[in-house]
Coordinates of C-alpha atoms and ligand atoms in Angstrom, one line a residue:
M77 CA 149.4 47.0 170.5
K78 CA 152.3 45.9 168.5
R79 CA 152.3 48.1 165.4
I80 CA 151.2 51.7 165.0
G81 CA 151.2 54.1 162.0
I82 CA 151.6 57.9 161.8
L83 CA 150.6 60.2 159.0
T84 CA 150.5 64.0 158.4
S85 CA 147.6 65.4 156.5
G86 CA 146.2 68.7 155.2
G87 CA 148.4 71.9 155.0
D88 CA 151.8 71.2 156.5
S89 CA 152.8 73.1 159.6
P90 CA 156.2 73.7 161.4
G91 CA 156.5 71.1 164.2
M92 CA 155.0 68.2 162.3
N93 CA 158.5 66.7 162.0
A94 CA 159.0 67.1 165.7
A95 CA 155.8 65.1 166.3
I96 CA 156.9 62.3 163.9
R97 CA 160.3 62.1 165.6
A98 CA 158.8 61.8 169.0
A99 CA 156.1 59.3 167.9
V100 CA 158.7 57.0 166.3
R101 CA 161.2 57.1 169.1
C102 CA 158.6 56.9 172.0
G103 CA 156.8 54.1 170.1
I104 CA 160.0 52.1 169.7
E105 CA 160.9 52.7 173.3
A106 CA 157.5 51.2 174.3
G107 CA 158.3 48.1 172.3
M108 CA 156.1 48.8 169.3
E109 CA 156.9 49.0 165.6
V110 CA 156.1 52.4 164.0
Y111 CA 155.1 52.7 160.4
G112 CA 155.2 56.0 158.4
I113 CA 152.3 56.5 156.1
Y114 CA 153.4 58.9 153.3
R115 CA 151.3 61.7 151.6
G116 CA 148.5 61.6 154.2
Y117 CA 145.3 59.7 153.4
E118 CA 146.3 59.6 149.8
G119 CA 149.3 57.5 150.6
L120 CA 147.3 55.3 153.0
L121 CA 145.0 54.5 150.1
D122 CA 147.9 53.7 147.9
G123 CA 149.8 51.7 150.5
E124 CA 152.8 54.1 150.7
I125 CA 153.7 52.7 154.1
R126 CA 157.2 52.0 155.4
Q127 CA 158.6 51.0 158.8
L128 CA 160.6 53.8 160.5
N129 CA 163.4 53.4 162.9
R130 CA 165.2 55.8 165.2
S131 CA 167.6 56.9 162.5
S132 CA 164.8 57.5 159.9
V133 CA 163.7 60.4 162.0
G134 CA 167.2 61.8 162.7
D135 CA 167.9 65.5 161.9
I136 CA 164.3 66.5 161.3
L137 CA 163.4 68.1 164.6
Q138 CA 164.5 71.5 163.5
R139 CA 163.0 71.3 160.0
G140 CA 159.7 72.8 158.9
G141 CA 157.3 70.8 156.6
T142 CA 156.8 67.1 157.1
M143 CA 159.2 64.3 156.1
L144 CA 156.1 62.1 155.5
K145 CA 154.7 64.6 153.0
T146 CA 151.1 65.6 153.1
A147 CA 148.1 65.9 150.8
R148 CA 144.4 66.8 150.8
S149 CA 142.6 63.6 149.7
E150 CA 139.3 63.7 147.9
R151 CA 139.2 59.9 147.5
F152 CA 139.4 59.4 151.2
R153 CA 136.2 61.4 151.8
T154 CA 134.1 58.7 150.2
E155 CA 132.7 55.6 152.0
E156 CA 134.6 53.5 149.5
G157 CA 137.8 55.4 150.2
Q158 CA 137.5 54.9 153.9
E159 CA 136.7 51.2 153.5
K160 CA 139.8 50.9 151.4
A161 CA 141.9 52.7 153.9
M162 CA 140.8 50.3 156.6
Q163 CA 141.7 47.4 154.4
M164 CA 145.1 48.8 153.8
L165 CA 145.7 49.2 157.6
E166 CA 144.7 45.6 158.1
T167 CA 147.0 44.5 155.3
F168 CA 149.9 46.2 157.0
G169 CA 148.8 45.0 160.5
I170 CA 148.6 48.5 161.8
E171 CA 146.5 48.5 165.0
G172 CA 146.6 52.2 166.0
L173 CA 147.1 55.4 164.1
I174 CA 148.5 58.8 164.9
I175 CA 147.1 61.6 162.7
V176 CA 148.7 65.0 162.7
G177 CA 146.6 67.6 160.9
G178 CA 143.8 70.2 161.2
D179 CA 140.1 70.0 161.5
G180 CA 139.4 68.0 158.3
S181 CA 142.2 65.6 159.0
L182 CA 141.0 64.9 162.5
R183 CA 137.5 64.4 161.1
G184 CA 139.0 61.8 158.7
G185 CA 140.5 60.2 161.8
L186 CA 137.1 60.0 163.4
D187 CA 135.7 58.3 160.4
L188 CA 138.4 55.6 160.6
S189 CA 137.9 55.4 164.4
N190 CA 134.2 54.7 163.8
R191 CA 135.2 51.9 161.6
G192 CA 137.2 50.3 164.4
I193 CA 140.8 51.5 164.6
K194 CA 142.2 53.4 167.5
V195 CA 143.1 56.9 166.4
M196 CA 145.1 59.6 168.3
G197 CA 144.7 63.1 166.7
L198 CA 147.3 65.7 167.0
P199 CA 146.5 69.4 166.2
G200 CA 148.8 70.1 163.3
T201 CA 147.9 73.3 161.5
I202 CA 149.1 76.9 161.4
D203 CA 145.5 78.1 161.6
N204 CA 144.9 77.6 165.4
D205 CA 141.3 76.7 164.5
L206 CA 140.7 73.8 166.8
A207 CA 138.7 74.7 169.8
Y208 CA 139.7 71.8 172.0
T209 CA 143.3 73.0 172.4
D210 CA 144.9 76.2 173.5
Y211 CA 147.2 76.2 170.4
T212 CA 147.8 74.1 167.4
I213 CA 151.3 72.8 166.3
G214 CA 152.7 75.4 163.8
F215 CA 150.7 78.4 164.9
D216 CA 153.5 79.9 167.0
T217 CA 156.0 79.6 164.2
A218 CA 153.6 81.0 161.6
V219 CA 152.9 84.1 163.8
T220 CA 156.6 84.6 164.5
T221 CA 157.2 84.6 160.7
V222 CA 154.4 87.1 160.2
L223 CA 155.9 89.3 162.9
E224 CA 159.3 89.3 161.2
A225 CA 157.7 90.3 158.0
I226 CA 155.7 93.0 159.7
S227 CA 158.8 94.6 161.2
K228 CA 160.4 94.7 157.8
I229 CA 157.4 96.0 156.0
R230 CA 157.0 98.7 158.8
D231 CA 160.5 100.1 157.9
T232 CA 159.7 100.7 154.3
S233 CA 156.1 101.8 155.0
S234 CA 157.4 104.4 157.4
S235 CA 160.0 105.7 154.9
H236 CA 157.3 106.2 152.3
E237 CA 154.5 107.1 154.6
R238 CA 152.3 104.5 153.2
T239 CA 149.5 102.3 154.3
T240 CA 150.2 98.6 153.8
I241 CA 147.7 95.7 153.9
I242 CA 149.4 92.5 154.9
E243 CA 147.3 89.4 154.0
V244 CA 147.9 86.4 156.2
M245 CA 146.5 82.9 156.1
G246 CA 143.3 81.8 157.7
R247 CA 140.2 81.1 155.7
H248 CA 137.8 80.6 158.6
C249 CA 139.9 81.5 161.6
G250 CA 141.5 84.9 162.1
D251 CA 144.0 83.9 164.8
I252 CA 147.1 84.5 162.8
A253 CA 145.9 88.0 161.9
L254 CA 144.8 88.6 165.5
Y255 CA 147.9 87.5 167.3
A256 CA 150.3 89.1 164.7
G257 CA 148.2 92.3 164.7
L258 CA 148.3 92.6 168.5
T259 CA 152.0 91.8 168.9
G260 CA 153.1 93.6 165.7
G261 CA 151.3 96.9 166.4
A262 CA 148.8 96.9 163.5
E263 CA 146.4 99.8 163.1
A264 CA 143.6 97.4 162.3
V265 CA 143.0 93.7 162.0
L266 CA 140.4 92.2 159.8
V267 CA 139.3 88.6 160.6
P268 CA 136.6 86.5 159.0
E269 CA 134.7 86.1 162.3
I270 CA 134.0 89.8 162.9
E271 CA 132.4 92.1 160.4
F272 CA 134.4 95.1 159.6
N273 CA 133.5 98.7 158.8
L274 CA 135.6 100.2 156.0
N275 CA 134.9 103.8 157.0
E276 CA 136.1 103.1 160.5
V277 CA 139.3 101.5 159.2
C278 CA 139.8 104.5 156.9
Q279 CA 139.1 107.0 159.8
R280 CA 141.8 105.3 161.9
I281 CA 144.3 105.7 159.1
V282 CA 143.5 109.4 158.6
I283 CA 143.4 110.2 162.3
G284 CA 146.7 108.4 162.8
A285 CA 148.3 110.2 159.9
N286 CA 147.0 113.6 161.2
R287 CA 148.6 113.0 164.5
G288 CA 152.0 112.2 162.9
K289 CA 151.9 108.4 162.3
Q290 CA 154.4 107.6 159.6
H291 CA 152.7 104.5 158.3
S292 CA 149.6 102.3 158.8
L293 CA 149.6 98.5 158.8
I294 CA 146.4 96.6 158.3
I295 CA 146.5 92.8 158.9
K296 CA 143.9 91.0 156.9
A297 CA 143.1 87.3 157.1
E298 CA 142.6 85.7 153.7
G299 CA 139.0 84.6 154.6
V300 CA 137.7 88.1 155.1
D301 CA 134.8 88.8 152.7
I302 CA 136.6 91.3 150.4
S303 CA 139.5 90.7 148.1
S304 CA 142.7 92.2 149.3
Q305 CA 143.2 94.1 146.0
D306 CA 139.7 95.6 146.3
L307 CA 140.5 96.6 149.9
V308 CA 143.7 98.4 148.8
E309 CA 141.8 100.3 146.1
A310 CA 139.0 101.3 148.5
I311 CA 141.4 102.4 151.2
E312 CA 143.5 104.4 148.8
R313 CA 140.4 106.1 147.4
K314 CA 138.8 106.9 150.7
T315 CA 142.0 108.1 152.6
G316 CA 143.9 109.6 149.7
R317 CA 147.0 107.8 151.0
E318 CA 149.2 105.5 148.9
T319 CA 148.3 101.9 149.8
K320 CA 150.3 98.7 149.1
L321 CA 149.5 95.0 149.4
V322 CA 151.8 92.2 150.7
V323 CA 150.4 88.7 150.5
L324 CA 152.5 86.5 152.8
S325 CA 150.9 83.3 151.6
Y326 CA 153.0 80.1 151.9
L327 CA 156.0 81.9 153.4
Q328 CA 154.2 81.7 156.7
R329 CA 153.8 77.9 156.5
G330 CA 157.5 77.1 156.3
G331 CA 160.5 77.6 158.6
S332 CA 162.1 76.0 161.6
P333 CA 159.6 75.4 164.4
T334 CA 159.8 77.6 167.4
L335 CA 160.4 76.3 170.9
R336 CA 156.7 76.3 171.6
D337 CA 155.8 74.3 168.5
R338 CA 158.6 71.8 169.1
L339 CA 157.5 71.3 172.7
L340 CA 153.8 71.0 171.9
A341 CA 154.5 68.6 169.1
T342 CA 156.8 66.4 171.1
Q343 CA 154.6 66.3 174.2
C344 CA 151.5 65.6 172.2
A345 CA 153.1 62.8 170.2
S346 CA 154.6 61.2 173.4
K347 CA 151.1 61.3 174.9
A348 CA 149.6 59.7 171.8
V349 CA 152.0 56.8 171.9
E350 CA 151.4 56.3 175.6
L351 CA 147.6 56.1 175.0
L352 CA 147.9 53.8 172.0
H353 CA 150.2 51.5 174.0
A354 CA 147.6 51.4 176.7
D355 CA 144.9 50.6 174.1
S356 CA 142.9 53.7 175.0
E357 CA 139.9 54.8 173.0
S358 CA 140.4 57.3 170.2
K359 CA 141.5 60.7 171.5
A360 CA 142.4 64.2 170.4
I361 CA 145.5 65.4 172.1
G362 CA 146.3 69.1 172.8
T363 CA 146.7 71.5 175.7
V364 CA 144.3 73.2 178.0
N365 CA 145.8 76.0 180.1
G366 CA 149.2 74.7 179.2
Q367 CA 148.6 71.1 180.4
I368 CA 148.6 68.2 177.9
T369 CA 145.1 66.9 177.6
A370 CA 143.4 64.0 175.8
L371 CA 139.7 64.3 175.0
P372 CA 137.5 61.8 173.3
L373 CA 138.1 62.4 169.6
Q374 CA 134.5 63.1 168.6
E375 CA 133.9 65.4 171.6
A376 CA 137.0 67.4 170.8
I377 CA 136.2 67.9 167.1
E378 CA 132.6 69.0 168.0
Q379 CA 133.8 71.9 170.2
E380 CA 133.1 75.2 168.7
R381 CA 135.8 77.8 168.4
E382 CA 135.1 81.4 169.4
V383 CA 137.2 84.3 168.3
N384 CA 139.0 86.2 171.1
R385 CA 137.1 89.5 171.2
E386 CA 139.1 90.8 174.1
M387 CA 142.2 90.6 172.0
F388 CA 140.4 92.2 169.1
N389 CA 139.2 95.1 171.3
L390 CA 142.7 95.5 172.8
I391 CA 144.1 96.1 169.3
R392 CA 141.6 98.9 168.8
V393 CA 142.6 100.5 172.0
L394 CA 146.3 100.3 171.4
S395 CA 146.3 101.5 167.9
K396 CA 144.1 104.6 168.4
Ligands
F6P452 O1 146.8 74.6 156.5 C1 146.0 75.7 156.6 C2 146.1 76.6 155.5 O2 147.5 77.1 155.4 C3 145.2 77.8 155.5 O3 145.6 78.8 156.3 C4 145.1 78.1 154.0 O4 143.8 78.7 153.8 C5 145.2 76.8 153.4 O5 145.9 75.9 154.2 C6 145.8 76.8 152.0 O6 145.8 75.5 151.5 P1 146.6 74.9 150.3 O7 147.9 74.5 150.8 O8 145.8 73.7 149.8 O9 146.7 76.0 149.3

């Protein structure tokens, strides 16, 4: 393979830049030309494609976001869009593609792979919602950001003896809430995968307050089936305690990537280049039990995620 491309797609995540840097420099080291495709599949359709050299990816390792920009592309979802994308790849002579993104982005990669190009998928999303890998690139940084926020919110919640609902990202996957809740000492964690009982949550708050707890922190993933504002009102009504809402939103998607995210991104990208250079079949790269793995793309995408119930139960035990 002489020429490969890389794109980032879907919601950005800290560590995407580390992946781009490693892909470009490892690709050049292997004797290949590496092309950056800007604005994800949108940019691919529009031919926003430029060759990258070692210096193009200088000084990005420590930055959040993605220097290639990203987008969610409706046009690419159609047969016509995918055909056009294949033509564009042919026009630029790109023989292999590295795609850094979440579930939808890797599915897009599979569509292209089925049309004949070799694709290496890297798990780039803060959501940690891909079953085939232990962690996704950006998750560790996002949870670290949430933890920093929790400790600040805890200070003020304590002073005012309030309950605070902290809404974090995760439409279908509650891992950010789960990991931040366990390591940040939340009273309760609400995730989309597990039904919650409002009375039980309120009981915890009241029992905690009666035994002298200064504050209660509830971490709620955005995908839980009740609006955060409705939850605030319901809890305030049922517990009689002042309840506030903090929505962390995009704050948790930015920031300099942690050690874990830089390492995961760098090692996955290096593996992707190695596989493209060897003309391997399309793969999804990630880690299983801490080891870098490459599974057939389709097989990886089809794996079903399960919420970590042990972790969920542990939060209940620790916050009693
Ligand atoms: O990238 C994943 C994610 O951050 C989800 O957690 C969130 O639900 C979604 O993206 C937000 O998407 P957008 O950036 O399009 O608002």
